[in-house]
Amino acid sequence: MSSSYPRPTLKSSVDLQLRNAFHDGNWQQAARLADKRARTLKDPYYQAIAVAAESQLDTPQEKCAALVTIQNCLKNGSVVKDGEILDLYEWASHDLLDESQYSDTHGQLRLRLVKAAPRDKPAVLHSLRLCLLHWDLVNAQQIATMLDKTFVADRHFLFWNTLVTFMLSTSPQCPPEKQKLYSLLALKQLERAADLTEKGDKSGRAIRSEEEQLLFFRVLASQGSKAVLLQQLKSPVLGGIASFERGRKQLFLEALDAFDAAKDHDSVFEMCHRVLGDTQNDGTLNLLGSDWLVWKRFIAAAAAQTDSDGAFAQVHTVLESYVSERDTLRPVYSRIVSLAILELTFRISSTLDPSSCGGESIRVAQIHSFLEQNYDKLACFDDLKPYIEQLSFAEANHLITKTVPALERNDPKRSLLVNILGLKFRHLVSTSLQAVSPTECIGDDGFQPLVACKWCGSVVTMSCNSCLEQIVIEAVEKQLQYEKESETIANFEKEDVDPAEELTVVAAMSLLKLSGLRHREPQPASPLLGIDMHYFLQAVAILDNHLSKNPDRAPIRILLIHLYVLIGCASYAYQIWLPLDVKRTIQDSLAPLFFDRIASFAPGLFRTGPGFKRIVEPMRSYYRSCLKLRAPSVLWDALEAGSYTSVFDISEYMNKLRHSCTLVMSIIEERKGIRALLGKSESEIKQVSFIASVTPETNLAVATDYGSMPCLESSNTTPLSEIVRLGPGLSNTRSHLEILTEEFLDIINHSHPKEYKPSRALETLNGDKLYVMEATDRLHESMTSFLQQGSTPSLLTPAEESHFTTISLLAALVSFAVPLKKENHTLEGELHMLLETLVSTLDITTEDFGSVSADAPNFAFLAFGSIHSMSLFLSSALAIKNTLAFLDRLNEKQLALDKTGKTAFPKTLLKELEPLGDTAENVLKDVRSRIKAMKSNLDEMGWMDRLAGWTFGSVAVDLEDSEIEALGQKGGNFQEVSEKVYDLIGGMTGCETWGVKILESWREGIKGWELVKTE
Amino acid sequence: MANFRRFQPNDLNKISKCNLDPLTETYDLSFYLQYYAKWPTMFQVAEGQDGNIIGYIMGKVESSPDVYQFSEHYLPWHAHITVLTVAPEARRSGIGKILTEQLEAAADAHDAWFIDLFVRKSNHKAITFYKKLGYSVFRVVKDYYGGHASDPTATSEDAYDMRKPMRRDKEKKHVREDGETFEVDPADVW
Ligand SMILES: CC(C)(COP(=O)(O)OP(=O)(O)OC[C@H]1O[C@@H](n2cnc3c(N)ncnc32)[C@H](O)[C@@H]1OP(=O)(O)O)[C@@H](O)C(=O)NCCC(=O)NCCS
C-alpha cells in the first residue's frame, strides 16, 4: 500500500513508541497505540495516525479506512484544520484514488483548510504545492487567489495567482463557461501591473523582474489581441528592445518572432538594426544579439522593404562595423559575419540573372572568401550548403572545378580538408537538380523521364551514377593515401575533425545513392527490393570498417544501425547501438532510432529468462520514474524561484512526455515481441497505466531526433534518415493504430479462467457478447477513421497498412457476427464483402511475400531484407486464426447454454468463414517454410565467398558469367569502385572479418525466429 | 550556425549532437528541469541548424548547506558550472568560451565570490580550455568519478575542482596556486 508515495514524518510531539511503530511499518501496533493516544489526549491527529496505519493492513475494509474517512468529511462538509492530518490521509489513500480524482477529494479538503485559516501561511503554501503537484488547478487557483488577497504585501503572490489562474483557463479542468473569465482575470491583473510599470510606479504590484515581464507577454500573446501584443512589444519600458537594453535577450527574441510571424517587416528591420548596431560603453560591439538568426531576419526584412536598396545599404554599413572588428571577434561570430555577407550577396544578386555572369559570379567569389576563412571548420559544409544549392550549374561547376582546387596549398593538412569539402560539394550538386537537364531521350520502357548529367553528359534517370562512382573512387583513394601519411595523421590527432571519417561518409553516401536506395512512391514491400545489392553492401562494409577503428563517433554508428536493421542483422545492430549509451533523458528522442518496429525485425531479442534482459527496461524505468507524479516537484521549485515561464514550459513538456509516441512504442514493441514468443500478452493494454487514459483523440507527440545522422544531401531530396529507415517514422496515427490493434487482440485472446463459473451463465454470456460487439464496433470505427486519412499510407509501411486493415476488418467481422442468431439469414451482402476484402488484403501481401524466391542467388539478403513484412504477414494470419477460434468458442458456449441451438451462429456463417481460415493457415505454412528455408540456407557452406561475391562481385571472388548476371553486377565503373573499396576494407581478410558479423547475426536472428509461435 | 539563447525543455529532444559524445554525461530529466526551474538564466544553449543544440551550459549559484558552515570545506556564495559541452563539430569556434563568459557575467550579477566546476583529471582538452579562461585547480577530489574516461582498467578517476575568482573576490582569497597538491575526499565536497 502507498508504496510509491512518500510516507509523512510524524509530528515531533508524538511519543517514541508510536513513532517507531509507524516508522518501522509495524501497522497493527501503530494503529492500536495511536487509537489509545487519541482517546486519552483527545487530539484528532492521533486518530488520523490510527486511520492511516489501519489503511496499511490487509482486509479490504481496513485498506479503505482513510478513504472512507475522507469521503465522510467531504460528505458532511467538515473541515480538517490540521494540514498534517490531511498529509496522513493523502498518503494512506494514494493508491486507491486516481490522480484525476484529487481535485474532488484531497484538493477540496485542502481548500477548506485554507479557507478556514487563510493567514496560516505555511499551511496555505503547503496546500497550494500539493494541489499543483497533483495538477489540481481548480483548487490551486482558489488557494492562490486567497494567498494573494491575504498577503497583499507579498508581491510574488500576485504573479503566482495570475499564473495559476491563467493555467487553469487554458486547461481542460476549467469548465468551458469559465475559461474566458479566468483568462481575462489573469490578463487584467497583469495589464494593471504592466500599467504601473509603464507609469514608473515602483510599488510592489508593478512588473519588475524579467520573468514577470515574460509572464505578462505569454498571457497577452495567448489571450489578448494581436495588435495590442505587438503594440506592447514596442513599449519603451516593457518592450523587446527596452528589455534588450537592460541586458535581457529573451523578450527581444520573442518579440522578433512575433513581428516576423505578423510579417511586420518594418519592425523586424528596425529591431535587428538596433540590436546588431548596438555598442557597449567602451564603444566596442555589443554581441548579445549578434546571432545568426538575427542577421538572417535583418537581411530578409531589408529585402522586404519598399526601398530595399536603401535597406541593403544599411545592412551593409552595420556589417562593415563588424568586419572592421573581425580580428577581435570569437571565431563563431566571425563566421556569422561571413555568412551574413554571403546571405546579403545572395539576396541582392537574386534579383540579377545569375547565368549572365557565367560561373565566375560574385556569389562564387563570396563563397570563396568564406572558404578561405572557414575551410578547416567541420561545420563549413553545413554552413554553405543552402547557398551552394542556389547556384546555377555554371557557378557550381566553377566552384568545384576552379575555386576549391585553388584553395589547396603546399600544406597536406589544408589540402586534405579542402579536398574533402570539394568531394562533399560534388556529392551535393550531383544529387540535386542543378546537375541535370531534361533531355529528349526516351528510355527503354518509354516511360521514365530521362535527364542528362551536365558534367559528363551521361543520360540518367536520377542522379548521375558515373559522377557518383567517381566521387567514391576519389574519396577512397584519398583515404588510402591518408592512412599512409603518419605526419598528416599526427596533425589531426588533437583535432575534432577526423578526415578518415569525413571521407568514409562521403564514399558511403555516394555508394548508397548508387545502390538506388531512395524514397519511392508507392513504397515497395521492402526498402531493399530492386536496389543494387553490391553498392549497398559496399556502403555497409566501408562504414563498418571505419567504426571498428574509431568507435567514438556517433553519426556513423547511427547510420550503420539503420543499415543493419534493413538487412535483418538485428542482434549486430543492437551491439552497435549499446555503446551509444542512450539512457535517461535522451531516450525519448533517440530510442526510436533502434527500437522502432523492433518486434517485427528481431522478436528473438525479447527472449526472457536467465541470461536475457528486458531490452526496453531502461525506457520503462525512465518513464516510470519521471511520470510518477502528475506534475514534477520542480514545478514548485520554479514557482518559488519566480521562474514563471519555466512553470509553463515544464508542464507543457511533461504533458507531451506523458503522451509520447516513444513511450507508446516501448510498451507496444515489448508486448508484440513477447506475444510472438509466448503466444500471449502479460496484461491487457488498457491496464497499462500510461495507455489507460489514451483515447483516439489524444494527440501522441513525436520527439525523434535525427540530428546526428550524417547529412550531405541537397535539401530538395528526401533526408537520409527517411531513406535508411525500415519505414516511416513514429507518428500519432501509427501509435494509435498499434494501440487499437492491441485492444482488439486483447478481446479475441481473452479467455476466462477455468474456475470462472458465473451463476447466471446465459445472462453473463449475453452481457459479454454485448460488450464485445460494442467494443469491436468502436475499434473498427476508430481504425477506419485513421486508415482513411489521406496521409496514412505515407505514415505506414505497406505491410503495416495491410495488417492494420486486416485487424480493422476483423473487428468489423466480430461486431457483425457476434449478434447473429440461427434464424437470422440475411448474411450475404455485408459479410460477404467483408470476407472478400479480408482475403484480398491478405492475397496482396502473399504476392509480395512470394516475390522473394528461395531459388534466388541472394535469397538470404532478400529474405532478411523483408523480415518486417514477413512478421506482419504472420501477425495478420494469427489474428485471423485467433478471431475465428474466438467466434468458435463463443458459439460453443452459446450452444452449451442454450441447447435449442436457436441462439447459436447460423451454419452459413460458419461455412462462409472457412475459406478465411484456410487462407490464414496457408499463410502460416508459407511463413514456416520461409523460416526453414532461411535456416537451411544459412547452414550451407561457403558463406564468406558468397558474401564477398554479393558485395564486390568478381573483384573478390571468381564468378561465372551467369553468376555475374544473376547477381546483377553492373558494368561502367563498378570494377574500379569495387577494387578501391575492397582495398580500403583490407581485401579478403577485412571482408571476412565483416562477413562473419553479418552471418552470425543472421544465424542469431533465425534462432529467434525459430522460437516464434506460428501456430 | 549559432544562436545563443536560454534553454527550453524541448531542447532536450535536440541534444544528441552533444550528448552522444562520450565525454558528455546524460542525466535524469528532473536534473535538467531542476536547473531550468531554479536558475533559468544560467542554463543557456547554442543552437545550430534545424534547431539542433550544438552546445550548452548549465549552472547555478549557491552556498554549501548551512550544516557545513564551520567545516574547512564550506563554500560561500558562489556559482557552479554543472555541465558545459560543445558538439564535436562546433568546437574550437569560441562557443564554449561564450557560454562560460555568460555564466560568469551571471555569477557577477549574483555577486558570487567565485565560480567553480569539476572536471576529470584525464580531460586535458577541457582543463586547457578552463585554464585559458583564467580558471585554476583549487583542489583534487580523489576518486570522484566512478570509472575512468580513458583507462578501462581503472574503477575510478580523480576530479580537479577548478575555480575562477569573480569580481567580488578582490583579494583573490578563494583561489590558490598549488591546488594540484591539495587533495580531498568526495565526502568533503557538496
Ligand atoms: C571543453 C569544451 C567545452 C570546449 O569548448 P569549445 O567551444 O571547443 O572551446 P572554445 O572554442 O571556446 O575554446 C576557447 C579556448 O580554449 C582552448 N581550447 C579549447 N579546446 C581546446 C583543445 N581541444 N585543445 C587545446 N586548447 C583548447 C583554446 O585556447 C581555445 O581558444 P583558441 O581556439 O582561440 O585557441 C569542449 O571541448 C567540450 O565540449 N568537450 C567535451 C565535454 C567536456 O569535456 N566538458 C567539460 C567538462 S567540465
CSV table of N, CA, C and O and ligand atoms in Angstrom, one decimal, chain A residues 330, chain B residues 21 23-24 84-86 91-97 118-119 123 125-126 128-130 132, ligand 1:
chain,number,residue,atom,x,y,z
A,330,ARG,N,35.3,36.4,-31.6
A,330,ARG,CA,35.5,34.9,-31.5
A,330,ARG,C,35.2,34.3,-32.8
A,330,ARG,O,34.4,34.9,-33.6
B,21,ASP,N,28.4,12.3,-27.5
B,21,ASP,CA,29.8,12.4,-27.3
B,21,ASP,C,30.1,11.7,-26.0
B,21,ASP,O,29.5,12.1,-25.0
B,23,LEU,N,32.2,12.2,-23.7
B,23,LEU,CA,32.6,13.0,-22.6
B,23,LEU,C,31.5,13.8,-22.0
B,23,LEU,O,31.6,14.5,-21.0
B,24,THR,N,30.3,13.6,-22.6
B,24,THR,CA,29.1,14.4,-22.0
B,24,THR,C,28.2,13.4,-21.4
B,24,THR,O,27.7,12.5,-22.0
B,84,LEU,N,29.0,21.7,-19.1
B,84,LEU,CA,29.4,22.5,-20.2
B,84,LEU,C,29.8,21.5,-21.3
B,84,LEU,O,30.6,20.7,-21.1
B,85,THR,N,29.2,21.7,-22.4
B,85,THR,CA,29.5,20.8,-23.5
B,85,THR,C,29.3,21.5,-24.9
B,85,THR,O,28.4,22.3,-25.0
B,86,VAL,N,30.2,21.2,-25.8
B,86,VAL,CA,30.0,21.7,-27.2
B,86,VAL,C,30.1,20.5,-28.1
B,86,VAL,O,31.0,19.6,-27.9
B,91,ARG,N,33.3,22.6,-32.1
B,91,ARG,CA,34.4,23.0,-31.1
B,91,ARG,C,35.4,23.9,-31.8
B,91,ARG,O,35.5,24.0,-33.0
B,92,ARG,N,36.1,24.6,-30.9
B,92,ARG,CA,37.2,25.5,-31.3
B,92,ARG,C,36.6,26.7,-32.1
B,92,ARG,O,37.3,27.2,-33.0
B,93,SER,N,35.4,27.1,-31.9
B,93,SER,CA,34.9,28.3,-32.5
B,93,SER,C,34.6,29.3,-31.5
B,93,SER,O,34.0,30.3,-31.8
B,94,GLY,N,34.9,29.0,-30.2
B,94,GLY,CA,34.7,30.0,-29.2
B,94,GLY,C,33.3,29.8,-28.5
B,94,GLY,O,33.0,30.6,-27.6
B,95,ILE,N,32.6,28.8,-28.9
B,95,ILE,CA,31.2,28.6,-28.3
B,95,ILE,C,31.3,28.3,-26.8
B,95,ILE,O,30.6,28.9,-26.0
B,96,GLY,N,32.3,27.4,-26.5
B,96,GLY,CA,32.5,27.1,-25.1
B,96,GLY,C,32.8,28.3,-24.3
B,96,GLY,O,32.3,28.6,-23.2
B,97,LYS,N,33.7,29.2,-24.8
B,97,LYS,CA,34.1,30.4,-24.1
B,97,LYS,C,32.9,31.3,-24.0
B,97,LYS,O,32.7,31.9,-22.9
B,118,PHE,N,33.8,20.8,-11.6
B,118,PHE,CA,34.7,19.6,-11.5
B,118,PHE,C,34.9,19.1,-12.9
B,118,PHE,O,34.1,19.1,-13.8
B,119,VAL,N,36.1,18.6,-13.1
B,119,VAL,CA,36.5,18.0,-14.4
B,119,VAL,C,37.4,16.8,-14.2
B,119,VAL,O,38.2,16.8,-13.2
B,123,ASN,N,40.8,14.7,-18.6
B,123,ASN,CA,40.1,15.5,-19.7
B,123,ASN,C,41.0,16.8,-20.0
B,123,ASN,O,40.7,17.9,-19.7
B,125,LYS,N,41.7,18.4,-22.7
B,125,LYS,CA,41.1,19.4,-23.6
B,125,LYS,C,40.4,20.4,-22.7
B,125,LYS,O,40.6,21.6,-22.8
B,126,ALA,N,39.5,19.9,-21.8
B,126,ALA,CA,38.7,20.8,-21.0
B,126,ALA,C,39.6,21.6,-20.0
B,126,ALA,O,39.3,22.8,-19.8
B,128,THR,N,42.7,22.4,-20.4
B,128,THR,CA,43.4,23.5,-21.1
B,128,THR,C,42.4,24.7,-21.4
B,128,THR,O,42.8,25.8,-21.2
B,129,PHE,N,41.2,24.3,-21.8
B,129,PHE,CA,40.2,25.3,-22.0
B,129,PHE,C,39.9,26.2,-20.8
B,129,PHE,O,40.0,27.4,-20.9
B,130,TYR,N,39.7,25.5,-19.7
B,130,TYR,CA,39.4,26.3,-18.5
B,130,TYR,C,40.6,27.2,-18.1
B,130,TYR,O,40.4,28.3,-17.7
B,132,LYS,N,42.8,28.4,-19.9
B,132,LYS,CA,42.9,29.5,-20.9
B,132,LYS,C,41.9,30.7,-20.5
B,132,LYS,O,42.2,31.8,-20.7
C,1,LIG,C1,35.8,21.8,-23.3
C,1,LIG,C2,34.9,22.3,-24.4
C,1,LIG,C3,33.6,22.7,-23.7
C,1,LIG,C4,35.5,23.5,-25.1
C,1,LIG,O1,34.6,24.1,-26.0
C,1,LIG,P1,35.0,24.9,-27.3
C,1,LIG,O2,33.8,25.6,-27.8
C,1,LIG,O3,35.7,24.0,-28.2
C,1,LIG,O4,36.0,25.9,-26.7
C,1,LIG,P2,36.4,27.3,-27.3
C,1,LIG,O5,36.4,27.2,-28.8
C,1,LIG,O6,35.6,28.4,-26.7
C,1,LIG,O7,37.9,27.4,-26.8
C,1,LIG,C5,38.4,28.5,-26.1
C,1,LIG,C6,39.9,28.3,-25.9
C,1,LIG,O8,40.1,27.1,-25.1
C,1,LIG,C7,41.3,26.4,-25.5
C,1,LIG,N1,40.9,25.1,-26.0
C,1,LIG,C8,39.6,24.7,-26.3
C,1,LIG,N2,39.7,23.4,-26.7
C,1,LIG,C9,40.9,23.0,-26.7
C,1,LIG,C10,41.6,21.9,-27.1
C,1,LIG,N3,41.0,20.8,-27.6
C,1,LIG,N4,43.0,21.8,-27.1
C,1,LIG,C11,43.7,22.9,-26.6
C,1,LIG,N5,43.1,24.1,-26.2
C,1,LIG,C12,41.7,24.1,-26.3
C,1,LIG,C13,41.8,27.2,-26.7
C,1,LIG,O9,42.8,28.1,-26.1
C,1,LIG,C14,40.6,28.0,-27.2
C,1,LIG,O10,41.0,29.2,-27.8
C,1,LIG,P3,41.5,29.1,-29.3
C,1,LIG,O11,40.6,28.2,-30.1
C,1,LIG,O12,41.4,30.5,-29.7
C,1,LIG,O13,42.9,28.6,-29.3
C,1,LIG,C15,34.6,21.2,-25.4
C,1,LIG,O14,35.8,20.7,-25.9
C,1,LIG,C16,33.7,20.0,-25.0
C,1,LIG,O15,32.5,20.1,-25.0
C,1,LIG,N6,34.3,18.9,-24.5
C,1,LIG,C17,33.6,17.7,-24.1
C,1,LIG,C18,32.8,18.0,-22.9
C,1,LIG,C19,33.7,18.4,-21.7
C,1,LIG,O16,34.8,17.9,-21.5
C,1,LIG,N7,33.2,19.4,-21.0
C,1,LIG,C20,33.8,19.9,-19.8
C,1,LIG,C21,33.6,19.1,-18.7
C,1,LIG,S1,33.6,20.0,-17.2
